[in-house]
Short mmCIF file of C-alpha atoms in Angstrom, two decimals:
data_model
loop_
_atom_site.label_atom_id
_atom_site.label_comp_id
_atom_site.label_asym_id
_atom_site.label_seq_id
_atom_site.Cartn_x
_atom_site.Cartn_y
_atom_site.Cartn_z
CA MET A 18 -2.50 -0.14 24.19
CA PHE A 19 -1.42 -2.63 21.35
CA THR A 20 1.22 -2.67 18.59
CA THR A 21 -0.15 -3.66 15.19
CA PHE A 22 2.15 -5.58 12.70
CA VAL A 23 1.41 -6.10 9.20
CA ILE A 24 3.28 -9.08 7.30
CA ASN A 25 3.86 -8.23 3.77
CA LEU A 26 6.12 -9.35 0.94
CA ASP A 27 8.25 -6.65 -0.81
CA LYS A 28 6.59 -7.74 -4.18
CA ASP A 29 3.03 -7.44 -3.13
CA LYS A 30 2.62 -3.59 -3.11
CA ASP A 31 -1.09 -3.84 -4.08
CA ARG A 32 -1.66 -5.77 -0.80
CA MET A 33 0.17 -3.10 1.38
CA ASP A 34 -1.78 -0.37 -0.43
CA HIS A 35 -4.93 -2.25 0.59
CA MET A 36 -3.92 -2.58 4.27
CA ARG A 37 -2.67 1.09 4.60
CA HIS A 38 -6.13 2.16 3.24
CA GLU A 39 -7.88 -0.14 5.70
CA LEU A 40 -5.82 0.59 8.71
CA THR A 41 -5.85 4.33 8.04
CA LYS A 42 -9.71 4.29 7.98
CA LEU A 43 -9.74 2.49 11.29
CA SER A 44 -7.00 4.93 12.77
CA ILE A 45 -4.70 1.96 13.61
CA ASP A 46 -0.94 2.61 13.45
CA TYR A 47 1.10 -0.09 12.41
CA ARG A 48 4.56 -1.38 11.56
CA ARG A 49 5.12 -3.14 8.39
CA GLN A 50 7.10 -6.57 8.82
CA ALA A 51 8.96 -7.39 5.54
CA GLY A 52 7.73 -11.00 4.87
CA VAL A 53 9.92 -13.97 4.00
CA SER A 54 9.65 -15.27 0.49
CA GLY A 55 10.05 -18.96 0.77
CA ARG A 56 10.86 -19.74 -3.08
CA GLU A 57 13.80 -17.06 -2.78
CA TYR A 58 15.17 -17.58 0.74
CA THR A 59 17.09 -20.62 1.95
CA PRO A 60 16.79 -20.93 5.53
CA SER A 61 19.47 -22.34 7.77
CA LYS A 62 19.06 -25.44 9.91
CA ASP A 63 18.60 -23.32 13.07
CA GLU A 64 15.77 -21.47 11.31
CA TYR A 65 13.92 -24.59 9.72
CA ASP A 66 14.20 -28.15 10.63
CA GLU A 67 12.91 -30.36 7.76
CA GLU A 68 13.59 -33.62 9.64
CA GLN A 69 11.75 -32.54 12.53
CA ALA A 70 8.92 -31.11 10.39
CA ILE A 71 8.37 -34.57 9.01
CA LYS A 72 8.62 -36.37 12.14
CA LYS A 73 6.31 -34.14 14.08
CA GLY A 74 3.88 -33.20 11.27
CA GLY A 75 4.11 -35.96 8.78
CA HIS A 76 5.61 -34.20 5.94
CA ALA A 77 7.99 -31.19 5.08
CA LEU A 78 6.88 -27.89 4.74
CA ILE A 79 6.59 -26.34 1.11
CA PRO A 80 8.76 -23.38 0.60
CA GLY A 81 5.88 -20.83 0.85
CA GLU A 82 4.81 -22.48 4.10
CA VAL A 83 8.33 -21.92 5.41
CA GLY A 84 8.46 -18.42 4.20
CA CYS A 85 5.12 -17.73 5.95
CA ALA A 86 6.21 -19.57 9.21
CA LEU A 87 9.40 -17.56 9.25
CA SER A 88 7.49 -14.25 8.64
CA HIS A 89 5.10 -14.83 11.64
CA ALA A 90 8.01 -16.05 13.82
CA ARG A 91 9.95 -12.96 13.25
CA VAL A 92 6.93 -10.98 14.48
CA ILE A 93 6.60 -13.01 17.49
CA GLU A 94 10.38 -12.60 18.26
CA THR A 95 10.07 -8.81 18.05
CA ILE A 96 7.05 -8.95 20.60
CA VAL A 97 9.01 -10.95 22.94
CA LYS A 98 12.14 -8.98 22.61
CA GLU A 99 10.67 -5.75 22.85
CA ARG A 100 8.34 -6.93 25.65
CA ILE A 101 5.11 -5.93 23.94
CA SER A 102 2.03 -6.46 26.19
CA TYR A 103 -0.15 -7.09 23.26
CA ALA A 104 0.11 -7.22 19.45
CA LEU A 105 -2.31 -7.48 16.70
CA VAL A 106 -0.56 -9.51 13.89
CA LEU A 107 -2.21 -9.12 10.35
CA GLU A 108 -1.48 -10.87 7.08
CA ASP A 109 -2.05 -8.31 4.33
CA ASP A 110 -5.25 -9.52 2.83
CA ILE A 111 -7.82 -8.59 5.49
CA ALA A 112 -11.20 -6.98 5.32
CA PHE A 113 -12.16 -5.56 8.80
CA PRO A 114 -15.63 -4.36 10.11
CA SER A 115 -15.73 -0.52 10.86
CA ASN A 116 -15.69 -1.18 14.58
CA PHE A 117 -12.73 -3.38 14.59
CA LYS A 118 -10.44 -1.00 16.73
CA THR A 119 -13.19 -0.77 19.16
CA ILE A 120 -13.30 -4.65 19.59
CA ILE A 121 -9.57 -4.88 19.88
CA GLU A 122 -9.52 -2.12 22.78
CA LYS A 123 -12.70 -3.76 24.47
CA GLU A 124 -11.21 -7.44 24.46
CA ILE A 125 -7.79 -6.19 25.77
CA GLY A 126 -9.57 -4.23 28.55
CA LYS A 127 -11.63 -7.11 29.48
CA ASN A 128 -8.61 -9.61 29.72
CA LYS A 129 -7.28 -8.59 33.02
CA ASN A 130 -7.22 -12.12 34.29
CA GLN A 131 -5.53 -13.48 31.18
CA ASP A 132 -8.57 -15.53 30.06
CA TRP A 133 -6.93 -15.71 26.49
CA GLU A 134 -3.26 -15.38 25.34
CA TYR A 135 -4.07 -15.69 21.72
CA LEU A 136 -7.41 -14.48 20.22
CA LEU A 137 -7.91 -15.49 16.66
CA PHE A 138 -10.29 -13.40 14.38
CA ASP A 139 -10.03 -15.33 11.02
CA TYR A 140 -10.60 -18.69 10.96
CA VAL A 141 -12.42 -21.28 8.72
CA VAL A 142 -16.41 -21.07 8.58
CA VAL A 143 -18.31 -22.86 11.18
CA GLY A 144 -21.63 -24.61 11.04
CA ILE A 145 -23.20 -25.97 8.09
CA PRO A 146 -20.78 -24.26 5.59
CA PHE A 147 -17.91 -25.97 7.25
CA ILE A 148 -19.75 -29.23 7.08
CA LYS A 149 -20.22 -28.83 3.35
CA GLN A 150 -16.44 -27.87 2.94
CA TRP A 151 -15.42 -30.77 4.85
CA VAL A 152 -17.58 -33.36 3.13
CA LYS A 153 -16.48 -32.01 -0.23
CA GLY A 154 -12.77 -32.44 0.86
CA VAL A 155 -13.45 -35.80 1.92
CA PHE A 156 -14.79 -36.88 -1.33
CA GLU A 157 -11.98 -35.23 -3.45
CA ASN A 158 -9.42 -36.82 -1.36
CA VAL A 159 -10.99 -40.19 -1.56
CA LYS A 160 -11.26 -39.73 -5.36
CA LYS A 161 -7.66 -38.79 -5.75
CA LEU A 162 -6.45 -41.49 -3.52
CA TRP A 163 -8.44 -44.36 -5.19
CA GLN A 164 -6.51 -43.54 -8.64
CA ASP A 165 -3.12 -44.54 -6.89
CA LYS A 166 -3.68 -46.01 -3.68
CA PRO A 167 -7.03 -47.82 -3.54
CA ILE A 168 -6.42 -49.37 -0.15
CA LYS A 169 -5.39 -46.08 1.37
CA SER A 170 -8.39 -44.59 -0.20
CA ILE A 171 -10.71 -47.29 1.80
CA ALA A 172 -8.86 -46.60 5.06
CA PHE A 173 -9.36 -42.66 4.56
CA SER A 174 -13.10 -43.26 3.95
CA LEU A 175 -13.42 -45.51 7.07
CA TYR A 176 -11.54 -42.95 9.14
CA ALA A 177 -13.79 -40.00 7.72
CA ILE A 178 -16.88 -41.96 8.65
CA PHE A 179 -15.61 -42.42 12.28
CA LYS A 180 -14.73 -38.76 12.16
CA ALA A 181 -17.98 -37.60 11.15
CA PHE A 182 -19.66 -38.61 14.42
CA TYR A 183 -18.00 -35.82 16.12
CA ILE A 184 -17.14 -33.36 13.48
CA ILE A 185 -20.92 -32.82 12.39
CA PRO A 186 -22.45 -32.36 15.91
CA LEU A 187 -19.54 -30.14 16.80
CA SER A 188 -19.71 -28.04 13.78
CA LEU A 189 -23.56 -27.68 14.16
CA PHE A 190 -22.91 -26.41 17.87
CA GLU A 191 -20.29 -23.98 16.53
CA GLY A 192 -22.60 -22.69 14.11
CA MET A 193 -25.33 -22.08 16.63
CA ARG A 194 -22.99 -20.52 19.02
CA ASN A 195 -21.76 -18.03 16.42
CA LYS A 196 -25.42 -16.96 15.77
CA TYR A 197 -25.95 -16.44 19.46
CA LYS A 198 -22.73 -14.61 19.99
CA LYS A 199 -24.01 -11.91 17.61
CA LEU A 200 -26.01 -10.84 20.61
CA SER A 201 -22.97 -11.04 22.93
CA PRO A 202 -19.71 -10.90 20.83
CA GLY A 203 -16.44 -12.06 22.58
CA PRO A 204 -14.00 -14.92 22.90
CA VAL A 205 -15.08 -18.58 22.58
CA ARG A 206 -13.28 -21.83 22.95
CA PHE A 207 -12.86 -24.43 20.22
CA PHE A 208 -12.65 -27.92 20.86
CA ARG A 209 -10.75 -28.74 17.68
CA PRO A 210 -7.87 -27.23 15.72
CA VAL A 211 -8.85 -24.04 14.12
CA TYR A 212 -6.52 -22.77 11.32
CA PHE A 213 -5.65 -19.42 9.45
CA ALA A 214 -3.35 -16.94 10.89
CA GLY A 215 -4.47 -13.89 9.01
CA ALA A 216 -5.61 -11.82 12.02
CA TYR A 217 -4.86 -12.41 15.75
CA LEU A 218 -4.16 -10.76 19.00
CA VAL A 219 -1.43 -12.09 21.13
CA SER A 220 -0.39 -11.20 24.76
CA LEU A 221 3.26 -11.17 25.58
CA GLY A 222 2.77 -14.50 27.72
CA GLY A 223 1.10 -16.19 24.48
CA ALA A 224 4.07 -14.85 22.33
CA GLU A 225 6.64 -16.38 24.59
CA LYS A 226 4.86 -19.63 24.31
CA LEU A 227 4.74 -19.32 20.60
CA TYR A 228 8.36 -18.32 20.46
CA SER A 229 9.47 -21.39 22.34
CA LEU A 230 8.33 -23.45 19.39
CA THR A 231 9.65 -21.36 16.48
CA ARG A 232 13.36 -21.97 17.00
CA PRO A 233 13.60 -23.91 14.76
CA ILE A 234 10.55 -23.73 12.55
CA ILE A 235 8.86 -27.15 12.70
CA TYR A 236 5.00 -26.18 12.16
CA THR A 237 3.23 -24.01 9.73
CA ALA A 238 1.83 -20.56 11.01
CA ASP A 239 -1.64 -21.88 10.89
CA HIS A 240 -0.64 -25.10 12.77
CA LEU A 241 1.69 -23.35 15.37
CA PRO A 242 -0.92 -21.88 17.97
CA ASN A 243 -2.76 -25.37 17.88
CA ARG A 244 0.61 -27.04 18.93
CA ALA A 245 1.25 -24.36 21.50
CA ARG A 246 -2.10 -24.99 22.97
CA ILE A 247 -1.33 -28.55 23.40
CA LEU A 248 2.46 -28.45 24.13
CA LYS A 249 2.67 -25.30 26.06
CA GLY A 250 -0.74 -24.66 27.37
CA LEU A 251 -1.47 -21.52 25.33
CA LYS A 252 -4.83 -20.18 26.12
CA PHE A 253 -6.34 -20.07 22.63
CA ARG A 254 -9.61 -18.64 21.80
CA GLY A 255 -11.63 -17.46 18.68
CA TYR A 256 -13.71 -14.37 18.54
CA ALA A 257 -17.17 -14.96 17.61
CA PRO A 258 -18.90 -14.02 15.54
CA GLN A 259 -16.23 -13.95 12.75
CA SER A 260 -15.48 -10.30 12.31
CA VAL A 261 -12.82 -10.36 9.60
CA ARG A 262 -12.05 -12.10 6.67
CA GLN A 263 -9.34 -12.84 4.13
CA LEU A 264 -9.69 -11.62 0.64
CA LYS A 265 -8.68 -14.78 -0.88
CA GLN A 266 -10.48 -14.57 -3.96
CA GLU A 267 -9.45 -10.92 -4.58
CA PHE A 268 -5.71 -11.42 -3.75
CA GLY A 269 -5.28 -15.36 -4.30
CA SER A 270 -2.31 -16.81 -2.26
CA SER A 271 1.38 -15.62 -2.29
CA ILE A 272 2.26 -18.69 -0.53
CA LEU A 273 0.75 -21.28 -3.27
CA ASP A 274 1.36 -18.58 -5.95
CA LEU A 275 -2.15 -19.15 -7.06
CA GLU A 276 -5.01 -16.70 -8.22
CA GLY A 277 -8.18 -16.47 -6.08
CA GLY A 278 -10.20 -18.40 -8.60
CA LYS A 279 -7.82 -21.33 -8.30
CA LEU A 280 -7.59 -21.66 -4.71
#
């Protein structure tokens, strides 16, 4: 009914051991996709266009982001070329609920009318926890900018105040919705960009829309589905309540080469 891919760098054997253990418990067969190490791999212009990345996103991707984006792009390419109806794409630091396979099968079975093409299971926390993270991030950015670019710091502060008028109510709504969805779990629409790409289901139609934006790479793996939603009409949904999580504190970040405590 679905094909599972696990993206894993060759050096991260402990992560692969973790995923093998998790997926075996769930009786989910999988295919390992060798990840691309951005620090060791030099992409061609056909694979990554730095000029367009700066033009479209405002900055070049760091090597780790390029490697991560290429890793996901290669999975997406496989889905398209092999005409896989549904694929579960996983990074290698995911913790699952015991009924995750049942959730996947249920949502695919319900998706007869293609209500979604991309279903994200791992995303930034919602509700009050998100508001706290967002406010903390604003203050940290203002503080950093003030040291070198005071005028930009003031402009950023004014922008954040303006943004708060919709970010805070929207986040409170999402938090309440997540609590309600515990009674009736399933896909929900997000009215803002939603990041992370640790665990998602994608249909063949969704993969085709994503694939068209990966030749060459311009966006990070986290940003790609959000851009596809705008540029290609990707039917993007998140699964609520949140059912999986990335073990960032336990495994850290291979992309940023940071231990969990430093993230």
